[in-house]
PDB file of C-alpha atoms in Angstrom:
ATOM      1  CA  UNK M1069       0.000   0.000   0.000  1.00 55.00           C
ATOM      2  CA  UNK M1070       2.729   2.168   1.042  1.00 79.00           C
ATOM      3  CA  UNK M1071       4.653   1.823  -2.500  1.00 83.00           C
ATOM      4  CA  UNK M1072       1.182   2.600  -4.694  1.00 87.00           C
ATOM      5  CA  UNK M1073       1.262   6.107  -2.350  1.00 84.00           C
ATOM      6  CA  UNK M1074       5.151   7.034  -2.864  1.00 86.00           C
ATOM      7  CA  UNK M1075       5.078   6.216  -6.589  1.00 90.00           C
ATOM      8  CA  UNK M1076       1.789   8.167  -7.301  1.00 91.00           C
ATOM      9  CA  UNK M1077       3.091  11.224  -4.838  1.00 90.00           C
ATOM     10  CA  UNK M1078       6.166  10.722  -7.373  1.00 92.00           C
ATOM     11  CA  UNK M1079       4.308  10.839 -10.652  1.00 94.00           C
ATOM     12  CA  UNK M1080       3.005  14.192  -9.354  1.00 94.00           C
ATOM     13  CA  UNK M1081       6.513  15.874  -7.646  1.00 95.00           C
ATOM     14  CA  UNK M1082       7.406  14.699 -11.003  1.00 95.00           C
ATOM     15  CA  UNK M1083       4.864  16.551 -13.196  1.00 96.00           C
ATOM     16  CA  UNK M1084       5.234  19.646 -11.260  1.00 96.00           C
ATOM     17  CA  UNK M1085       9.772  19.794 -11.153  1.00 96.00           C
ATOM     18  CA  UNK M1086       9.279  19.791 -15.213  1.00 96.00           C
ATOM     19  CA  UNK M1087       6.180  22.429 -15.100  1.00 96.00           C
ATOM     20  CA  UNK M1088       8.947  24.396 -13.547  1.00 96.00           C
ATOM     21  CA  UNK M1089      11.886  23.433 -15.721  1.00 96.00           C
ATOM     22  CA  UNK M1090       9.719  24.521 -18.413  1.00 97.00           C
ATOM     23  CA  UNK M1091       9.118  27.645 -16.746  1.00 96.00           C
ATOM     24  CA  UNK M1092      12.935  28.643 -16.777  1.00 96.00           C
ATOM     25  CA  UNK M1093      13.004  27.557 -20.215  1.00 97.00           C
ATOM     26  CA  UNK M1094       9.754  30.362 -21.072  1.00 97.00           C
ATOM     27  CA  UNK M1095      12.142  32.806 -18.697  1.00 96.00           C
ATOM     28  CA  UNK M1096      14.929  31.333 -21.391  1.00 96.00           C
ATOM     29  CA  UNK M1097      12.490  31.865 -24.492  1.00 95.00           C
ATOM     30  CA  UNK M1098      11.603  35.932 -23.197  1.00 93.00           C
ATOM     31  CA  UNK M1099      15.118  36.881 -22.773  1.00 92.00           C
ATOM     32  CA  UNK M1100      15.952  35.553 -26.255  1.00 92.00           C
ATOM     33  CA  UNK M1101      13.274  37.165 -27.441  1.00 90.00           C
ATOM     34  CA  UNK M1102      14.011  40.702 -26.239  1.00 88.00           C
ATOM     35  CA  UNK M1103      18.017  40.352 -26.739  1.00 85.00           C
ATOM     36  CA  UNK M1104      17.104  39.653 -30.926  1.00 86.00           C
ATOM     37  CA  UNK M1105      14.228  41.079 -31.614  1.00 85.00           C
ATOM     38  CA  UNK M1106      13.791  44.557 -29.344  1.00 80.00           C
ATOM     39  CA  UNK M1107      17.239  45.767 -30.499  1.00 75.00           C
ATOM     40  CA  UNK M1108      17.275  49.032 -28.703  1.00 78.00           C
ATOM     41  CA  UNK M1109      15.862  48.025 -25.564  1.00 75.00           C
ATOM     42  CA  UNK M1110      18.277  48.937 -22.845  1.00 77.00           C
ATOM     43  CA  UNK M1111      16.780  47.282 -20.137  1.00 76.00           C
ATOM     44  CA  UNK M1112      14.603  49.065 -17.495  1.00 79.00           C
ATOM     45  CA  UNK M1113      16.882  50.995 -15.121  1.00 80.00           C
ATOM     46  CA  UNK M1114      19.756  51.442 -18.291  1.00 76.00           C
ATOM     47  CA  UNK M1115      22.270  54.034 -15.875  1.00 80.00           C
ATOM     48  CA  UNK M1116      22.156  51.058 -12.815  1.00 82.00           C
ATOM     49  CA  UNK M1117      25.128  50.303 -12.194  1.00 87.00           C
ATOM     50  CA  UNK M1118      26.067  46.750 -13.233  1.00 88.00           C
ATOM     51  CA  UNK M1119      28.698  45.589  -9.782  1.00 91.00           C
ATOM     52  CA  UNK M1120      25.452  46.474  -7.160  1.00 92.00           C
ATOM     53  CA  UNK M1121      22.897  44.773  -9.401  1.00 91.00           C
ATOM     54  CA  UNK M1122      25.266  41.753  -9.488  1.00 92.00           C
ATOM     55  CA  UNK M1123      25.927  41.944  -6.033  1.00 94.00           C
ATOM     56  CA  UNK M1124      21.693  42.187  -5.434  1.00 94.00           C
ATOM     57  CA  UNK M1125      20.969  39.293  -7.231  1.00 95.00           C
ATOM     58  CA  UNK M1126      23.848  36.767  -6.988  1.00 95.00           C
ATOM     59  CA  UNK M1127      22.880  37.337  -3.123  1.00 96.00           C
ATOM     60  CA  UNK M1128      19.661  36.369  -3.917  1.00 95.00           C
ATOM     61  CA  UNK M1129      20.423  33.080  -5.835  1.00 95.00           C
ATOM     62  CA  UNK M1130      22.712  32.360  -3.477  1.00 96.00           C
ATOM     63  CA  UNK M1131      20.695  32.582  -1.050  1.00 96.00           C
ATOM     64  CA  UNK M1132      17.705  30.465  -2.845  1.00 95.00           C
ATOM     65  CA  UNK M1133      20.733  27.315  -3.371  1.00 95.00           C
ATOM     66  CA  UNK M1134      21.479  27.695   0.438  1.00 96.00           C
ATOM     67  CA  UNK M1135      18.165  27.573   1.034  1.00 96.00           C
ATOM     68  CA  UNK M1136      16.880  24.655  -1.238  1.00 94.00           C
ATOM     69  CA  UNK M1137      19.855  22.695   0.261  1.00 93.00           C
ATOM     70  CA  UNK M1138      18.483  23.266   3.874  1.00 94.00           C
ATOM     71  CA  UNK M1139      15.099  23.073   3.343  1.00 92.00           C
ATOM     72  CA  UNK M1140      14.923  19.374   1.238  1.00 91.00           C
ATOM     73  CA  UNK M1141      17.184  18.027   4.699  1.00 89.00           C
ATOM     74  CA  UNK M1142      15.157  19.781   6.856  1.00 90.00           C
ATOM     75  CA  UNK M1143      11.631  18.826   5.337  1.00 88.00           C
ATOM     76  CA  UNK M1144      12.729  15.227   4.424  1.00 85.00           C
ATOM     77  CA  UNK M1145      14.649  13.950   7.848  1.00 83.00           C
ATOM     78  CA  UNK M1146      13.598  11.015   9.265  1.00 80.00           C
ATOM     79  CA  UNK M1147      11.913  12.963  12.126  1.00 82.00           C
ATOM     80  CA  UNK M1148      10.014  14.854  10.320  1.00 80.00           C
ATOM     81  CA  UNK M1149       8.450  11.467   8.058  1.00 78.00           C
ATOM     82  CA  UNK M1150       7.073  10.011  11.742  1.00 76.00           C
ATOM     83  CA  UNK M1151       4.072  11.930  12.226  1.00 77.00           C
ATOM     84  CA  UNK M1152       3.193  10.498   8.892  1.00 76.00           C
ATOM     85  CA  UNK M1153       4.352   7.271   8.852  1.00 76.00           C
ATOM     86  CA  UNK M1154       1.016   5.654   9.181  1.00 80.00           C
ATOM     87  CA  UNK M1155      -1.446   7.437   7.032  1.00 83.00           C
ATOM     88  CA  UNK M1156      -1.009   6.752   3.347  1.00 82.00           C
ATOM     89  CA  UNK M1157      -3.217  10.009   2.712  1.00 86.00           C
ATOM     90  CA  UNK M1158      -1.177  12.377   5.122  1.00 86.00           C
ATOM     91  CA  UNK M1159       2.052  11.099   4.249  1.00 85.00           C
ATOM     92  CA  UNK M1160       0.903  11.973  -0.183  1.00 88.00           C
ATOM     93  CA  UNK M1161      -0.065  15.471   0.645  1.00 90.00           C
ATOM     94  CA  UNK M1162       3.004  16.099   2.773  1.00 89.00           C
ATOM     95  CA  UNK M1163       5.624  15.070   0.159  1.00 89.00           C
ATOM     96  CA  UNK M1164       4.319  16.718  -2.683  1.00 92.00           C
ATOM     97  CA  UNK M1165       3.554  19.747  -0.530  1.00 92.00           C
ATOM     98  CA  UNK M1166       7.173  19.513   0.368  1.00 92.00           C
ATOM     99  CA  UNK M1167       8.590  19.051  -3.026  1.00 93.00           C
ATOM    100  CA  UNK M1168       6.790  21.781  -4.445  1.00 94.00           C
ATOM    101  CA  UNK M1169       8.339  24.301  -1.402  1.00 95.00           C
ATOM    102  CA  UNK M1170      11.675  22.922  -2.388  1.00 95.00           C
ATOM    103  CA  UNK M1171      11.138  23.474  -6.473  1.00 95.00           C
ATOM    104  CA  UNK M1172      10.003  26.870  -5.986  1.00 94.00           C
ATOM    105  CA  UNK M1173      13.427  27.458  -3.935  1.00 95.00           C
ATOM    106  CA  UNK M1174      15.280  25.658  -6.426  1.00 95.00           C
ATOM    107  CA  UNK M1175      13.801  28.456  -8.804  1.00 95.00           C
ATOM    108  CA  UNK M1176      15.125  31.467  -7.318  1.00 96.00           C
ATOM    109  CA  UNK M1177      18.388  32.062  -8.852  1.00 96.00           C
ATOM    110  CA  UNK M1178      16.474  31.590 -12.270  1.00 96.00           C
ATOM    111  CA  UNK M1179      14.236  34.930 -11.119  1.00 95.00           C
ATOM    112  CA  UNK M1180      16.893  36.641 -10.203  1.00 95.00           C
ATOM    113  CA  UNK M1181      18.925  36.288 -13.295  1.00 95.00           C
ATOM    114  CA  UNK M1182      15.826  36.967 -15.123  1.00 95.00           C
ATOM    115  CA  UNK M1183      15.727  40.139 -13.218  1.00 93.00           C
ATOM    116  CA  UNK M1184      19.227  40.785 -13.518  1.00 93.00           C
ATOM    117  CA  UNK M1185      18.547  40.608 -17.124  1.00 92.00           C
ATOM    118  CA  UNK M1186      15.318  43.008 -17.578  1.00 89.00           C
ATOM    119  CA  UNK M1187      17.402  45.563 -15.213  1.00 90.00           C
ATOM    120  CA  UNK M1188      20.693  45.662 -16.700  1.00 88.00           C
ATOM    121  CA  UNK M1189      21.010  43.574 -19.535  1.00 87.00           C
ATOM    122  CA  UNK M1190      22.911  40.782 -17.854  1.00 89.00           C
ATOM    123  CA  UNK M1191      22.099  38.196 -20.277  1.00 89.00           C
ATOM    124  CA  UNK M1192      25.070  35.647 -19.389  1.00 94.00           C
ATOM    125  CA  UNK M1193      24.437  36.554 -15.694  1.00 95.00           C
ATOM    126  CA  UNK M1194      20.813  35.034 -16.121  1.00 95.00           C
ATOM    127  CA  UNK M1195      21.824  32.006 -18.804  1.00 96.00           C
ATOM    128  CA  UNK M1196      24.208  30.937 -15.992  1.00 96.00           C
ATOM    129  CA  UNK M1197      21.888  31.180 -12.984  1.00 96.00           C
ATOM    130  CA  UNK M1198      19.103  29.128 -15.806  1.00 96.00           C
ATOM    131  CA  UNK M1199      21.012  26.889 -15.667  1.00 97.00           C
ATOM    132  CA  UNK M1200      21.735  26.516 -11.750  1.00 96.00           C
ATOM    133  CA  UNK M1201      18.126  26.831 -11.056  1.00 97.00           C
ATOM    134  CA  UNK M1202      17.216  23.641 -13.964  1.00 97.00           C
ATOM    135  CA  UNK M1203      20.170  21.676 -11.892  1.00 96.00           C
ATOM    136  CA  UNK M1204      18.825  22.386  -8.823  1.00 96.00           C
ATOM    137  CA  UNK M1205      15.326  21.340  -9.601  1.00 96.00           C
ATOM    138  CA  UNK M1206      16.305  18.103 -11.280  1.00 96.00           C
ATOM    139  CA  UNK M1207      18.807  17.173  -8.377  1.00 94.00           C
ATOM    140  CA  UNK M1208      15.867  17.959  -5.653  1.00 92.00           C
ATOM    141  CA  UNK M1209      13.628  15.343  -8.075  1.00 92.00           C
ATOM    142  CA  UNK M1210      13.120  12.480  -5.063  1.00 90.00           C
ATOM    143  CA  UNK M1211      12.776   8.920  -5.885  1.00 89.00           C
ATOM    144  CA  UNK M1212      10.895   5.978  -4.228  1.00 88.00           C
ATOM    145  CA  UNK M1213      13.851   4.884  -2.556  1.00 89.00           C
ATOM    146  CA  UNK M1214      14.844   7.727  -1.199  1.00 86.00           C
ATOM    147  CA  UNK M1215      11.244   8.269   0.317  1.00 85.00           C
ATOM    148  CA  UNK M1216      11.441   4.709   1.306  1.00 84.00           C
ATOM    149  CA  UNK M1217      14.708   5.148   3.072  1.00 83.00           C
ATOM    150  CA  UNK M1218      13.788   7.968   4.757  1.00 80.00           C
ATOM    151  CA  UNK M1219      10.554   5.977   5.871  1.00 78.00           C
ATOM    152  CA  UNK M1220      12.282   3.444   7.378  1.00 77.00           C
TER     153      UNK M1220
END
């Protein structure tokens, strides 16, 4: 019974990490878009200066790695699986719950370089933090086992 739970709470952590993977990717798509096609935008604070808005933002995504790190240890420990060890129910709703908190972490540094790039222009700045943020989502992607491990 306990399998039939984890693997459906999987199909839908699942469904949801590339719903936001695709969601960088549409970040990905606008910044493209705006780079070739509105040649003469210059962002939307052009005289910001570029060190602070770095500083801003790689804070921020630095932050949101720290943070997706603490939170999948803290929110998956085996202490925390206890109070819903028993109830199939409980236990579904409080791993995908979970999961999603730790995607939408995961997808920080993504917003931020998207924001870097619609202040200042920083279009490497944001491919590089893209690319953080899709790492971090697929690395926080739990399995059965692990679940089951953490269960036991």
């Amino acid at each position: 019974m306990r399998i039939e739970a984890l693997q459906s709470a999987r199909v839908v952590v699942l469904s949801i990490a590339v719903c936001l993977m695709v969601a960088v990717f549409v970040y990905w798509g606008l910044v493209e878009l705006t780079k070739n096609v509105y040649i003469y935008f210059k962002g939307y604070v052009p005289g910001a200066d570029v060190g602070v808005v770095r500083a801003v933002f790689y804070t921020l995504a630095g932050l949101g790695v720290f943070a997706t790190v603490f939170f999948k240890k803290r929110f998956f420990s085996k202490e925390r699986f206890v109070a819903h060890k028993n109830n199939d129910d409980e236990l579904q709703h409080y791993l995908i719950g979970r999961s999603i908190y730790v995607f939408l972490i995961a997808e920080i540094p993504a917003t931020s370089g998207f924001f870097m790039y619609f202040i200042s222009l920083l279009h490497w700045d944001f491919y590089l933090l893209a690319v953080i943020s899709l790492v971090l989502i697929y690395l926080n992607i739990p399995t059965v086992r692990y679940w089951e491990e953490r269960l036991s």
